[in-house]
Coordinates of C-alpha atoms and ligand atoms in Angstrom, one line a residue:
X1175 CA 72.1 -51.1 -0.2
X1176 CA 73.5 -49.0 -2.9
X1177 CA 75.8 -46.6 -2.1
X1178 CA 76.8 -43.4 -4.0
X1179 CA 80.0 -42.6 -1.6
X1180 CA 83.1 -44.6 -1.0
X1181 CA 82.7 -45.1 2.4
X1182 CA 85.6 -47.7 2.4
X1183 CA 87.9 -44.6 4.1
X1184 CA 86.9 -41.6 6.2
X1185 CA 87.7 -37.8 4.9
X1186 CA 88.6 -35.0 5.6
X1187 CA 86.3 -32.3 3.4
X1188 CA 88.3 -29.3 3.8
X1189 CA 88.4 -26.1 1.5
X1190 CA 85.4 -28.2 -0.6
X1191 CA 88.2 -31.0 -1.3
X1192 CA 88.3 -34.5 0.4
X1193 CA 91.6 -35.3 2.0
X1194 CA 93.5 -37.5 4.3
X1195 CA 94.5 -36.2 7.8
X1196 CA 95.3 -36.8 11.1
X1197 CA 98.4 -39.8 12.1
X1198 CA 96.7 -42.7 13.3
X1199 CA 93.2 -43.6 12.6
X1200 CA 90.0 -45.8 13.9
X1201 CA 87.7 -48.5 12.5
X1202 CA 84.1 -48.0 12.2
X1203 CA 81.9 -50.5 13.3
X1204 CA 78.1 -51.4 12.5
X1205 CA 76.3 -52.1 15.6
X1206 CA 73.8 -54.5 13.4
X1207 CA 76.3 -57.4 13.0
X1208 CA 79.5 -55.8 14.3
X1209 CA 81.3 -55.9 10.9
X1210 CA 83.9 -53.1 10.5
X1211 CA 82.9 -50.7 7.5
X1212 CA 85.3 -48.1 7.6
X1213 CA 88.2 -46.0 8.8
X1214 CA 88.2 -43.1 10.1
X1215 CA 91.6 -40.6 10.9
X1216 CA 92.0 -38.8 14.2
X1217 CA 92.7 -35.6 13.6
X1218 CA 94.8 -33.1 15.1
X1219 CA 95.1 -29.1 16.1
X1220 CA 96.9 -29.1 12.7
X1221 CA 94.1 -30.5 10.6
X1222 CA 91.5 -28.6 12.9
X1223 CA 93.6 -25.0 12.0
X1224 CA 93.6 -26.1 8.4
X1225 CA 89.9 -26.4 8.5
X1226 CA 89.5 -23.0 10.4
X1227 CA 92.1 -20.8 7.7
X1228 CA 89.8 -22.5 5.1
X1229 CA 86.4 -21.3 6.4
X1230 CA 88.1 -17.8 7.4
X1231 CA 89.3 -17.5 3.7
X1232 CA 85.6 -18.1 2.6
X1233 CA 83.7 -16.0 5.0
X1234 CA 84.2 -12.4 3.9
X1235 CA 82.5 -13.5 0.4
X1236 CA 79.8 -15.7 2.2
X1237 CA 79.0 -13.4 5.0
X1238 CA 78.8 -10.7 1.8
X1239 CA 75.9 -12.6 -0.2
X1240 CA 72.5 -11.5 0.7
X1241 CA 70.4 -13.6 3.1
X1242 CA 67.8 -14.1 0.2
X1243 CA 70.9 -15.7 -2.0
X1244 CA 72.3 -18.0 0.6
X1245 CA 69.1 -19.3 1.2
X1246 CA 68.8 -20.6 -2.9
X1247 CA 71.5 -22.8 -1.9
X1248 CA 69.5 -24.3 1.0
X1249 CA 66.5 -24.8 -1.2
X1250 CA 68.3 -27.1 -3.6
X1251 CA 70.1 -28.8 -0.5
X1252 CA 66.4 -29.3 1.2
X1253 CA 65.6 -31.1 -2.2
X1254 CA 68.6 -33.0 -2.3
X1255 CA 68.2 -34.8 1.0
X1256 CA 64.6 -35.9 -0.6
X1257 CA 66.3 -37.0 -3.5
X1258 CA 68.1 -39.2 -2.0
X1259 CA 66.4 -40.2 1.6
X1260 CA 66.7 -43.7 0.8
X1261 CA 70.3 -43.4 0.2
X1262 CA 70.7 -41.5 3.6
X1263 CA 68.3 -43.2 5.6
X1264 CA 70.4 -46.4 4.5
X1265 CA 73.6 -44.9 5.6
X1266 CA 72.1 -43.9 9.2
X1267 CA 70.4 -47.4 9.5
X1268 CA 74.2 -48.8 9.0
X1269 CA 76.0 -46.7 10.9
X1270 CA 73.9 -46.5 14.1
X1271 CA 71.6 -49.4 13.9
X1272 CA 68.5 -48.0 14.0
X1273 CA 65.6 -49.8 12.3
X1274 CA 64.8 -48.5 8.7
X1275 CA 61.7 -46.2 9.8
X1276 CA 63.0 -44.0 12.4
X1277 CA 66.0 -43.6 10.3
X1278 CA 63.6 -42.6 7.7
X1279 CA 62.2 -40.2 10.4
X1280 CA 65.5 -38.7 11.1
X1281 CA 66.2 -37.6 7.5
X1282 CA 62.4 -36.3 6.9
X1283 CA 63.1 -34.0 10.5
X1284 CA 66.3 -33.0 8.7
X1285 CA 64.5 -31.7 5.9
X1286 CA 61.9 -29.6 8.0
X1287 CA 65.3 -28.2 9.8
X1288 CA 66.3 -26.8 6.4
X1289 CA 62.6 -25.4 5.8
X1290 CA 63.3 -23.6 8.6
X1291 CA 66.6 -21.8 7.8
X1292 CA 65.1 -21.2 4.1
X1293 CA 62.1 -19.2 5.8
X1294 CA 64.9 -17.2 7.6
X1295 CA 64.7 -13.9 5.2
X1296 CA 61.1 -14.1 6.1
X1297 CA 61.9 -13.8 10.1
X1298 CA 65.4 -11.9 10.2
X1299 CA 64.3 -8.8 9.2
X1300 CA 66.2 -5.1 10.4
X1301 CA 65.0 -3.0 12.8
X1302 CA 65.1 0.7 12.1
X1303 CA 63.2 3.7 13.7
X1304 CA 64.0 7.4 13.6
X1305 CA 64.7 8.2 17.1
X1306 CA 64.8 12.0 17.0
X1307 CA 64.7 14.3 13.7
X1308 CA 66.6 13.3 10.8
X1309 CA 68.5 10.6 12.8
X1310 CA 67.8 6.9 12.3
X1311 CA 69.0 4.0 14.4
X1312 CA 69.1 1.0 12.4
X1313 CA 70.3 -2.9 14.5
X1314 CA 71.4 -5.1 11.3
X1315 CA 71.8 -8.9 12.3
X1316 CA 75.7 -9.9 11.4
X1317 CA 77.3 -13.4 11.4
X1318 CA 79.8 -14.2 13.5
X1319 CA 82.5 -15.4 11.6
X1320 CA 83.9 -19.2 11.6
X1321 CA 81.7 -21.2 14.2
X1322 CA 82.1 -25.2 15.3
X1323 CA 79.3 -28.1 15.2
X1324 CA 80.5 -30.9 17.8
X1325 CA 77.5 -33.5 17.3
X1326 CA 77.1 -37.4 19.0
X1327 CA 76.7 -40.6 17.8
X1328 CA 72.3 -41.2 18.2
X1329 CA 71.4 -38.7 15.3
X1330 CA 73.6 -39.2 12.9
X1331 CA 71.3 -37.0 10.2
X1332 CA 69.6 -35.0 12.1
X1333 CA 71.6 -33.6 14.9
X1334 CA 73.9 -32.0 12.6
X1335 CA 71.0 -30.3 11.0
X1336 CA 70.3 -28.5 14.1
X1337 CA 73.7 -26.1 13.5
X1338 CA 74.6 -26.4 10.0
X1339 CA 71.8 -25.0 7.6
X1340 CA 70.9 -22.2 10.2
X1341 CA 74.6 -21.4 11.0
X1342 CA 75.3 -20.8 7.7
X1343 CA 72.1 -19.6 6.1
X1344 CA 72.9 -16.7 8.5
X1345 CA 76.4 -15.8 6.9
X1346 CA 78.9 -18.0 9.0
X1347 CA 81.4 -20.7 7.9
X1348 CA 81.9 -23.8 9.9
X1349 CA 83.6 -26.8 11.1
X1350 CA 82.1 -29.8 12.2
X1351 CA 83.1 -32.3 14.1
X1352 CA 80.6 -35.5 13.9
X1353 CA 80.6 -38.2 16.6
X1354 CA 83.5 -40.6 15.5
X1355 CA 80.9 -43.6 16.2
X1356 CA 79.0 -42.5 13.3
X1357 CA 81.5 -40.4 10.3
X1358 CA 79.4 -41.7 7.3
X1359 CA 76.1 -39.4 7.0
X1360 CA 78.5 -35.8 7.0
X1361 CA 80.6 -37.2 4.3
X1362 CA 77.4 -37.2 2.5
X1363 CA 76.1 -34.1 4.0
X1364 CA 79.4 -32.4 2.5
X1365 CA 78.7 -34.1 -1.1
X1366 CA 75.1 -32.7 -1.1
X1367 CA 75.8 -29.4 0.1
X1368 CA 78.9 -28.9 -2.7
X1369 CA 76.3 -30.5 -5.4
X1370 CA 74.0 -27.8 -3.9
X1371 CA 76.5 -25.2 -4.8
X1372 CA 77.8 -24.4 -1.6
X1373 CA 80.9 -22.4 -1.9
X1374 CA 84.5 -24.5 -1.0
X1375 CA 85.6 -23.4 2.6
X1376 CA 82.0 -22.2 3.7
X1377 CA 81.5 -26.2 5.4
X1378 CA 84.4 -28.0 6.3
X1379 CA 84.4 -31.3 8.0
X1380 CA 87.0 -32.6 10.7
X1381 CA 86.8 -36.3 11.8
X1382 CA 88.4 -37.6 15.1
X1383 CA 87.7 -37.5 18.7
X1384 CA 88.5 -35.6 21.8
X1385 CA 91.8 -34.0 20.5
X1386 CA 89.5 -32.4 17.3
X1387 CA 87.1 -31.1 20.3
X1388 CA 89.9 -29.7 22.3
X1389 CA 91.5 -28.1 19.6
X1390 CA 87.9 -26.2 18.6
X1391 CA 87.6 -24.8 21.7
X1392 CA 91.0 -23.4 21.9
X1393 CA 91.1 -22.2 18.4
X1394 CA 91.5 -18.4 18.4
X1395 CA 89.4 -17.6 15.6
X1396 CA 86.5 -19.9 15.9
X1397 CA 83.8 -17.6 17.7
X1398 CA 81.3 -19.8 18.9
X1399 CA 80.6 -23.6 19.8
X1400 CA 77.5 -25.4 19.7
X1401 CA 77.9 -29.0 20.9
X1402 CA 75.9 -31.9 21.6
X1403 CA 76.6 -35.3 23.5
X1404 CA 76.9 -36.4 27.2
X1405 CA 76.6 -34.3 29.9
X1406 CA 79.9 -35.1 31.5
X1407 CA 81.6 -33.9 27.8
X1408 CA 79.2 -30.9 27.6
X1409 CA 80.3 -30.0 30.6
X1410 CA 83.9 -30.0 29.9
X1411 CA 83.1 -28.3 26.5
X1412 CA 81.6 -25.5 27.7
X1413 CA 84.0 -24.8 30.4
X1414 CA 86.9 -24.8 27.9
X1415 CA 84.9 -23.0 24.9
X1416 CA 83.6 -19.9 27.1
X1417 CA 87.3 -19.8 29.0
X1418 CA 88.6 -19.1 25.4
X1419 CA 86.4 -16.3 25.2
X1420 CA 83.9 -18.4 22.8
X1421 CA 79.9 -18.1 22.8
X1422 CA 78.9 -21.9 23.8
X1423 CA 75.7 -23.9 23.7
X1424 CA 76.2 -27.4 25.0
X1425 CA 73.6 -29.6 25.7
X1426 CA 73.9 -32.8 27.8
X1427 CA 72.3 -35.7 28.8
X1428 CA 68.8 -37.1 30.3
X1429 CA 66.6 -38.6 32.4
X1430 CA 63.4 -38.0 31.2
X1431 CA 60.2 -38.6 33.4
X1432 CA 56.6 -39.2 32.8
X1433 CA 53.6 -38.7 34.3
X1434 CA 51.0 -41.4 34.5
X1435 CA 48.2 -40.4 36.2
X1436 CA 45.7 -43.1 37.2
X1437 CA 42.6 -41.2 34.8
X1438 CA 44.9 -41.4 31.4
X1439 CA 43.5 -43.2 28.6
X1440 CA 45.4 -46.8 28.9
X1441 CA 45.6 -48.1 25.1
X1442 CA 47.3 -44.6 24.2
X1443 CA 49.2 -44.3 27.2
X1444 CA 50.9 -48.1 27.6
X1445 CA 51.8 -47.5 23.4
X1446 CA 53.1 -44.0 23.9
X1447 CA 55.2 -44.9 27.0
X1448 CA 56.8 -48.1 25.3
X1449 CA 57.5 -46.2 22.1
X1450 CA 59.0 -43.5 24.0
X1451 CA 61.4 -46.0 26.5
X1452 CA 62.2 -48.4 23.2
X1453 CA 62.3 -45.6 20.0
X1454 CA 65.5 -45.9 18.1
X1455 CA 66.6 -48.3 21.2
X1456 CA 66.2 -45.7 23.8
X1457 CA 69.2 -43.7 22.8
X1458 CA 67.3 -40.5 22.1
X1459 CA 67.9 -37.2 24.5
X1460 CA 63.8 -37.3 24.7
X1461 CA 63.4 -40.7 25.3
X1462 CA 61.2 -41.5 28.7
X1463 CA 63.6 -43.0 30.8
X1464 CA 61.4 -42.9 34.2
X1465 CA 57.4 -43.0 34.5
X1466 CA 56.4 -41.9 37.7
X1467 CA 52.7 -44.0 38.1
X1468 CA 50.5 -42.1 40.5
X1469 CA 48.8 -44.5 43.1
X1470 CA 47.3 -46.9 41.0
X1471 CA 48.1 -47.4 37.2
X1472 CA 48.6 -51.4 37.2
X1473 CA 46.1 -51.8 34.3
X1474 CA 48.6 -49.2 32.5
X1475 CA 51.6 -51.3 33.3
X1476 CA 49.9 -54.2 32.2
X1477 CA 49.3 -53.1 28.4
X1478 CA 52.6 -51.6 28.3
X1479 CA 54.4 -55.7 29.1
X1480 CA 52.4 -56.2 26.2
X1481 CA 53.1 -53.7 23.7
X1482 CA 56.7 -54.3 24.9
X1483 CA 56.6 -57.6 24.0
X1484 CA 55.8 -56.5 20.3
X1485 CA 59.2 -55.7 20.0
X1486 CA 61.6 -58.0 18.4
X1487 CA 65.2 -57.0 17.9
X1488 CA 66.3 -56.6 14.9
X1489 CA 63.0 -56.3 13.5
X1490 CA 60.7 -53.3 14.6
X1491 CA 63.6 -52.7 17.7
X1492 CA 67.2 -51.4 16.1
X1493 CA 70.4 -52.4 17.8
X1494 CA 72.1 -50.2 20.5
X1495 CA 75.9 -48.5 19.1
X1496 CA 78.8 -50.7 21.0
X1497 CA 79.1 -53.7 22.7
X1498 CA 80.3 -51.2 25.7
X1499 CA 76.7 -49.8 25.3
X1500 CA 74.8 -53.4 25.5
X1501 CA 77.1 -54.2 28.6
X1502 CA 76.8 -51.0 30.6
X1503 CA 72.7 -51.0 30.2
X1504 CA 72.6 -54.9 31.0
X1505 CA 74.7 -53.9 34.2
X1506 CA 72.4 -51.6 35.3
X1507 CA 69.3 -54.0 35.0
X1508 CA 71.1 -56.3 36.8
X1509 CA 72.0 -53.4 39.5
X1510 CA 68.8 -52.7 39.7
X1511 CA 67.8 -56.1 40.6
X1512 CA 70.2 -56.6 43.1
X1513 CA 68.9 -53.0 44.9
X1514 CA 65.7 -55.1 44.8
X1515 CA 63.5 -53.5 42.0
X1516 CA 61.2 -56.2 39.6
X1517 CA 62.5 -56.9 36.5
X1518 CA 58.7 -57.1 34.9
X1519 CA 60.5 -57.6 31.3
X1520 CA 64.1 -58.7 30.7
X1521 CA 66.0 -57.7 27.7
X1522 CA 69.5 -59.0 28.8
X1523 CA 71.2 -61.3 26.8
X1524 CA 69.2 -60.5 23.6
X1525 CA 70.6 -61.8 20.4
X1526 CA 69.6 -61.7 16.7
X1527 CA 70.0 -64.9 14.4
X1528 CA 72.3 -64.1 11.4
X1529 CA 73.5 -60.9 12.8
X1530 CA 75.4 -63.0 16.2
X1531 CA 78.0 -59.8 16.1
X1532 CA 75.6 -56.9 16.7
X1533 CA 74.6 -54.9 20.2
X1534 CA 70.8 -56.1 21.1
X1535 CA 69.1 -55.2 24.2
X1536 CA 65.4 -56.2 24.5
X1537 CA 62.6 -53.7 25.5
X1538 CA 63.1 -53.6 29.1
X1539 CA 60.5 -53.0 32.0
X1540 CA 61.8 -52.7 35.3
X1541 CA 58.8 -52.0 38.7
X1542 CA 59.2 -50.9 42.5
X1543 CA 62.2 -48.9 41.2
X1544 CA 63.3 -46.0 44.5
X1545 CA 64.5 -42.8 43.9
X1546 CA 67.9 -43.9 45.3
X1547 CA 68.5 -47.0 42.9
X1548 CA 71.4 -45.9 40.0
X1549 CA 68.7 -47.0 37.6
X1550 CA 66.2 -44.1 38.8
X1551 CA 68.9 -41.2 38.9
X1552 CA 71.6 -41.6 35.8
X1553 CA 71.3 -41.6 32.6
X1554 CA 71.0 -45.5 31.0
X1555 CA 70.3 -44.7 27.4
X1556 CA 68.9 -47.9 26.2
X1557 CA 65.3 -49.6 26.2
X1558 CA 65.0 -49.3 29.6
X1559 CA 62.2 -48.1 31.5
X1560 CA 62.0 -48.0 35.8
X1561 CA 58.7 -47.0 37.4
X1562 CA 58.9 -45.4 40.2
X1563 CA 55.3 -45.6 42.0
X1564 CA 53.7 -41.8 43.7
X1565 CA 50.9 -41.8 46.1
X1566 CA 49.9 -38.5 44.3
X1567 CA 51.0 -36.1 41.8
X1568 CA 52.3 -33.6 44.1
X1569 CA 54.8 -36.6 45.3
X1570 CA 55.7 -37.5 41.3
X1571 CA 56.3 -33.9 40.5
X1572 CA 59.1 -33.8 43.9
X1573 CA 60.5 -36.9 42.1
X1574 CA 60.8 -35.5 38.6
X1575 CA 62.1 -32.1 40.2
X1576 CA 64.5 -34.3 42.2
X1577 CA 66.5 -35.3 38.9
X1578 CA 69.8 -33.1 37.7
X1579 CA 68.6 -33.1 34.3
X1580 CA 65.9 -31.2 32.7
X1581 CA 65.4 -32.1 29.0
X1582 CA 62.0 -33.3 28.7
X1583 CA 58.9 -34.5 30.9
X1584 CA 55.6 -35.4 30.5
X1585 CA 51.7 -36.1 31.7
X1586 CA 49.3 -38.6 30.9
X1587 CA 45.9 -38.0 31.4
X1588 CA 42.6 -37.0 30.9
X1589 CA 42.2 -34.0 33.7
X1590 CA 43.1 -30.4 31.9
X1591 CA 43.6 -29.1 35.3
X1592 CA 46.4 -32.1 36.9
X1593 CA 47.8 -31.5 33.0
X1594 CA 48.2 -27.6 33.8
X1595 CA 49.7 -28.8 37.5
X1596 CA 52.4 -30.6 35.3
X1597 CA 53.4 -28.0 32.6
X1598 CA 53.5 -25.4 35.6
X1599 CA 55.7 -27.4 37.9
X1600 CA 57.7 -29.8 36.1
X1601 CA 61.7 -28.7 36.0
X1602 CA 62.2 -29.8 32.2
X1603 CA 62.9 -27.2 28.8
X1604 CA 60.4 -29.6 27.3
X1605 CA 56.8 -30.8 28.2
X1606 CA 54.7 -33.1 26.8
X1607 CA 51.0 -33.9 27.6
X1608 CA 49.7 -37.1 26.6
X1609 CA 53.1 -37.2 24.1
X1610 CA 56.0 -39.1 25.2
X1611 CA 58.6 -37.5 23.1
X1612 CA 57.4 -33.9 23.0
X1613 CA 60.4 -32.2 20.6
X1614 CA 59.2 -29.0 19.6
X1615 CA 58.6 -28.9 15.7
X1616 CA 60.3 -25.7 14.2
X1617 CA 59.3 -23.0 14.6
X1618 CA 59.8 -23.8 18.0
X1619 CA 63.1 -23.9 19.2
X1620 CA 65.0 -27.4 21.1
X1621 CA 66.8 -26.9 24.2
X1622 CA 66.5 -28.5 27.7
X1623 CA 67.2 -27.2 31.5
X1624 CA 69.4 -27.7 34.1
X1625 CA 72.5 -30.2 33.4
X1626 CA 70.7 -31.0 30.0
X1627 CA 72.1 -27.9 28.3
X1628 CA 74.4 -25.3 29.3
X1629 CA 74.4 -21.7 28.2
X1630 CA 71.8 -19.3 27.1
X1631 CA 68.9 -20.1 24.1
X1632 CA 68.5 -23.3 22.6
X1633 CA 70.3 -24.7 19.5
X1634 CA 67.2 -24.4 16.8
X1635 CA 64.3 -22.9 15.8
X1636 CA 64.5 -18.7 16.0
X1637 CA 66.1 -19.2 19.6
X1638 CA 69.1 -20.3 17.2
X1639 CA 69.0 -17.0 15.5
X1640 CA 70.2 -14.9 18.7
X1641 CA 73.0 -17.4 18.9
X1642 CA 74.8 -17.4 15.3
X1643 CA 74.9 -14.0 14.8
X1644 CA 75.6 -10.5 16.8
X1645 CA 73.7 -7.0 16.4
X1646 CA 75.3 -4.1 14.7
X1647 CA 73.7 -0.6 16.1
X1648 CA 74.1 2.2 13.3
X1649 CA 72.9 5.4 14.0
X1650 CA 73.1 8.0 11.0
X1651 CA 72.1 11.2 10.0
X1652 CA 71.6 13.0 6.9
X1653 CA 70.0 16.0 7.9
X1654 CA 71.4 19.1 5.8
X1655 CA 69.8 21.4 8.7
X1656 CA 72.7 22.1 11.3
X1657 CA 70.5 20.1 14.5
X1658 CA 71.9 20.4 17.6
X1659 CA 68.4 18.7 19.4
X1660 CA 69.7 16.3 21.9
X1661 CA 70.8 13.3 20.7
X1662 CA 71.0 14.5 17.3
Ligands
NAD1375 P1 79.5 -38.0 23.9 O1 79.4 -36.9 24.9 O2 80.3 -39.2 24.3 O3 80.1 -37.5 22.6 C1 79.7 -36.3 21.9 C2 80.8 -35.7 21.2 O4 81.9 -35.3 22.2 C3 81.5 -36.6 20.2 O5 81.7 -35.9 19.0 C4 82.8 -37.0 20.8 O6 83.8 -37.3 19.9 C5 83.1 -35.9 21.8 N1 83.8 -36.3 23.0 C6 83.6 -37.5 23.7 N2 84.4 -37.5 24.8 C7 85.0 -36.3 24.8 C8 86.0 -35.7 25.8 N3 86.4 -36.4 26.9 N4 86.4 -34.5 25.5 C9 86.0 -33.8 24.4 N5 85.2 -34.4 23.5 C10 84.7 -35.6 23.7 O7 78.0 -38.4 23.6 P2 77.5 -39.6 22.7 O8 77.7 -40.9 23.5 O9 78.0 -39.5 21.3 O10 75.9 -39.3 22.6 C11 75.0 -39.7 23.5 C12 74.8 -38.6 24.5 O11 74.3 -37.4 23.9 C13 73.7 -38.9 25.5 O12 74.0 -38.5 26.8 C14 72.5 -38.1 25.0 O13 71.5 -37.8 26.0 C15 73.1 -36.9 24.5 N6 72.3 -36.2 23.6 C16 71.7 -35.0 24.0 C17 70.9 -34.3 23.2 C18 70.2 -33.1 23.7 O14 69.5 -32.5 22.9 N7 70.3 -32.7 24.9 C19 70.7 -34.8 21.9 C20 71.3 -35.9 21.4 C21 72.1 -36.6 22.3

C-alpha cells in the first residue's frame, strides 16, 4: 500500500501545523498481523488548552464567513476523500482490520456525510415574520463557538464524519480527539481538509486517551461535546461534560435484536442476519447481536450455519482490534457454553496463515441462548450471534424491550401487519424491517435510545443542526410613525 502520510509517528495538528505533544506516548498496533505501525503521544490538559486557544483564535473569522462560503471548502474536501478513497480505505483496513470492502464502505458513507453538510445552506435558512406593524422578529442560527469530537476505535473514517463537516460547516471550530486504537485516518483527515483550504485553527487534532477526554470536558471554553464509544465511557462523559455546564451528546453501546418471524423469506433472511452478526467482525453499534426466532424458524437457522460458514478470516471476515478483544469474545462463547447454550458454530481459536500475530474470531452461532445468560444481556462486540427462541412475537418483543440498550432492532418477515407490531413496540432509536443494519441514510439523522445514547437529538443528519448551533431572537423596528400598539 502506498502511503502519502508518514505514519511512522503520531501528531499533533494544532493551529494547521503538525507537532509533537504530550510526555510519554503509545504504540499502534495492526490487528491483521499484530505488527506495531506507529506511535502515538498522550496528551495532556496542556496540549488539549493549546488546541482550544488555537480554535478560539480562529473562530471569530470562521463563524464570520457566510454559510454559502464555508460550504466551498466542504465541496473540495467531499472531492478529496474520492480522490483518494483507496488511499483511505487502505489506511482504515490497516489500522482496524477490517476487510478491504467495508472499509471501502466506510469512506464512500463518509462522503455522503459531507453531501449533507454542503446541502446545509439549502436547509438552515432564517426565520423572520412581522409580528405586529413595522416590527419584525427575525431567529438567526449561530455557532457555538469551540466544540469537541471524542470518536472510538470501529469507524475510524466515518465516525468522525458524523461531527466534523457539520460542526463546522455551521461556523464552529473544533478539537478532536480520535480513539487512540486507531490515530492514522484523522492525520489524513487534517491533510485533506488544510489541502481543501480549511483555515489553520478552525480543526485541530489532539491524540491520547482518557486524560485528553477529561481535560475536554473540563475545559472552560469548549461549549459542547459530542462523543462516541462504550456505554460505560459515555456515561462518564456526559456526566462530566454537562456538570461543566457543556451541551453533550454521547452515545453508547449495544445489543441489538432481531426479529425472525417464522413467515420471513429464508434465503434473504439467514444472509441478512449473518452479514449483520459478522460485518466488519461484529464491531459495529448496529450490528445484530441477538435474533429473537419466533416458535419455529429452524429452516432459518439452518441457512444461516451455512452462509456463516462462507466466512473465512482473513479473507471476506476482517480481524477484531486487540488481542484483549479476541480473548474477551472467546470467554463469553465459552460462558455461554458453560450456562448451557449450543455452540451451533465455533469461532474460537481462529487463526490466519501468514498473519499468526493478528486478532481472528470466526463467525460464531450460538442456540438455546436464555435471557439470563451474560451472552444474551451485554454487549460482546464480535461475530457472535445468540438466539434466543419466543413462542410468539408478543414474547420476542418483552425480550427485546427487556435489554438496557436501544440502538437498533429489527423484523423479518413477510406480514405488513406483525412488521407494523414491531416498528410500534420495539424500544430501539432505530428500526429495521427485513434490514439487519437499518442506519438511517442522511437526511435522516443517527441516534439510538435508552443507554445507547445520552442527551437530547442525535449526532447527524438535521437532528445535528439543533445541536451545533444556538438561536439568536432579534426583534427590530424601523417604523418612523411613533407606534405605541402593544408589543411594538
Ligand atoms: P470506548 O468507550 O472504549 O472509547 C471511546 C473513546 O473514549 C476513545 O476515544 C477513548 O480514548 C475514550 N475513553 C476510553 N476510556 C475512557 C475513560 N475511562 N474515560 C474517558 N475517556 C475514555 O469505545 P471503543 O472501544 O473505542 O468503541 C467501541 C464502543 O463504541 C462499542 O461499545 C460500540 O457499541 C460503541 N459505538 C457506538 C456507536 C453508536 O452510534 N451508538 C457507534 C460506534 C461505536
Amino acid at each position: 500500500m502506498e502511503l502519502k502520510t508518514e505514519l511512522s509517528e503520531v501528531k499533533n495538528y494544532i493551529d494547521g501545523k503538525f507537532e509533537r505533544n504530550g510526555q510519554n506516548s503509545m504504540d499502534v498496533i495492526s490487528p491483521i498481523d499484530g505488527s506495531k505501525i506507529s506511535t502515538l503521544p498522550l496528551s495532556t490538559y496542556d496540549d488539549v488548552d493549546k488546541a482550544v486557544q488555537a480554535a478560539k483564535k480562529a473562530f471569530p473569522a470562521w463563524s464570520g464567513m457566510t454559510l454559502k462560503e464555508r460550504v466551498q471548502i466542504f465541496f473540495k474536501y467531499r472531492t478529496l476523500l474520492e480522490e483518494n478513497i483507496d488511499e483511505l480505505t487502505n489506511l482504515v483496513v490497516l489500522e482496524n482490520g477490517k476487510i478491504y470492502g467495508e472499509a471501502k464502505a466506510e469512506v464512500l458513507k463518509s462522503m455522503e456525510l459531507c453531501e449533507f453538510a454542503v446541502s446545509l445552506p439549502q436547509i438552515v435558512v432564517n426565520e423572520v415574520q412581522e409580528v405586529s406593524k413595522g416590527v419584525e422578529c427575525r431567529i438567526e442560527r449561530k455557532p457555538l463557538g469551540v466544540v469537541a469530537s471524542i470518536t472510538p476505535f470501529n469507524f475510524p473514517n466515518m465516525v468522525p464524519h458524523w461531527t466534523i463537516p457539520n460542526a463546522l460547516v455551521l461556523g464552529n471550530t473544533m478539537v478532536m480527539k480520535p480513539s487512540e486504537i486507531v490515530p492514522l485516518s484523522t492525520v489524513r483527515m487534517a491533510e485533506l481538509l488544510k489541502e481543501a483550504g480549511l483555515p489553520d485553527g478552525v480543526f485541530n487534532l489532539v491524540n491520547g486517551g482518557k486524560d485528553v477526554v477529561e481535560a475536554i470536558c473540563d475545559h472552560p471554553d469548549i461549549k459542547a461535546v459530542s462523543f462516541v464509544g462504550s456505554t460505560k465511557v459515555a456515561k462518564i462523559v456526559y456526566i462530566r461534560a454537562t456538570s461543566n455546564l457543556k451541551r453533550c451528546v454521547a452515545l453508547g453501546g449495544a445489543k441489538n435484536h432481531l426479529l425472525v418471524l417464522p413467515d420471513a423469506n429464508v434465503e434473504m433472511t439467514a444472509s441478512n442476519v449473518v452479514a449483520s452478526m459478522s460485518g466488519c467482525a461484529g464491531q459495529r453499534c448496529m450490528a445484530a447481536s441477538v435474533m429473537v426466532g419466533v416458535a419455529k424458524i429452524d429452516h432459518i437457522i439452518d441457512r444461516m450455519i451455512h452462509y456463516a460458514k462462507e466466512l473465512i478470516p482473513g479473507e471476506n471476515l476482517g480481524s477484531v482490534i486487540s488481542a484483549e478483544a479476541k480473548e474477551r469474545i472467546e470467554n463469553y462463547i465459552a460462558q455461554a457454553e458453560k450456562d448451557g447454550a449450543k455452540i451451533l458454530l465455533d469461532g474460537r481459536n481462529t487463526t490466519v496463515k501468514g498473519k499468526d500475530g493478528g486478532f481472528y474470531v470466526g463467525a460464531t452461532i450460538i442456540d438455546h441462548v436464555t435471557t439470563d445468560m451474560s451472552v444474551a444481556r451485554e454487549e460482546i462486540f464480535g461475530p457472535v450471534i445468540s438466539i434466543i427462541r419466543a413462542k410468539d412475537l408478543n414474547e420476542a418483543l418483552e425480550i427485546e424491550n427487556g435489554s438496557n440498550y436501544g440502538n437498533a432492532a429489527a423484523v423479518f418477515t413477510e406480514s405488513g401487519g406483525l412488521a407494523k407490531e414491531v416498528m410500534k413496540r420495539a424500544s430501539a432509536g432505530m428500526i429495521g424491517v427485513n434490514i439487519g443494519v437499518p442506519v438511517p441514510r442522511e437526511p435522516f439523522s443517527f441516534g439510538g435510545w435508552n443507554d445507547s445514547k445520552f442527551g437530547v437529538g442525535d449526532i447527524t443528519g438535521r437532528s445535528s443542526i439543533e445541536f451545533w448551533t444556538q438561536n439568536k431572537k432579534t426583534t427590530t423596528k424601523w417604523n418612523p410613525e411613533d407606534q405605541t400598539d402593544w408589543m411594538s
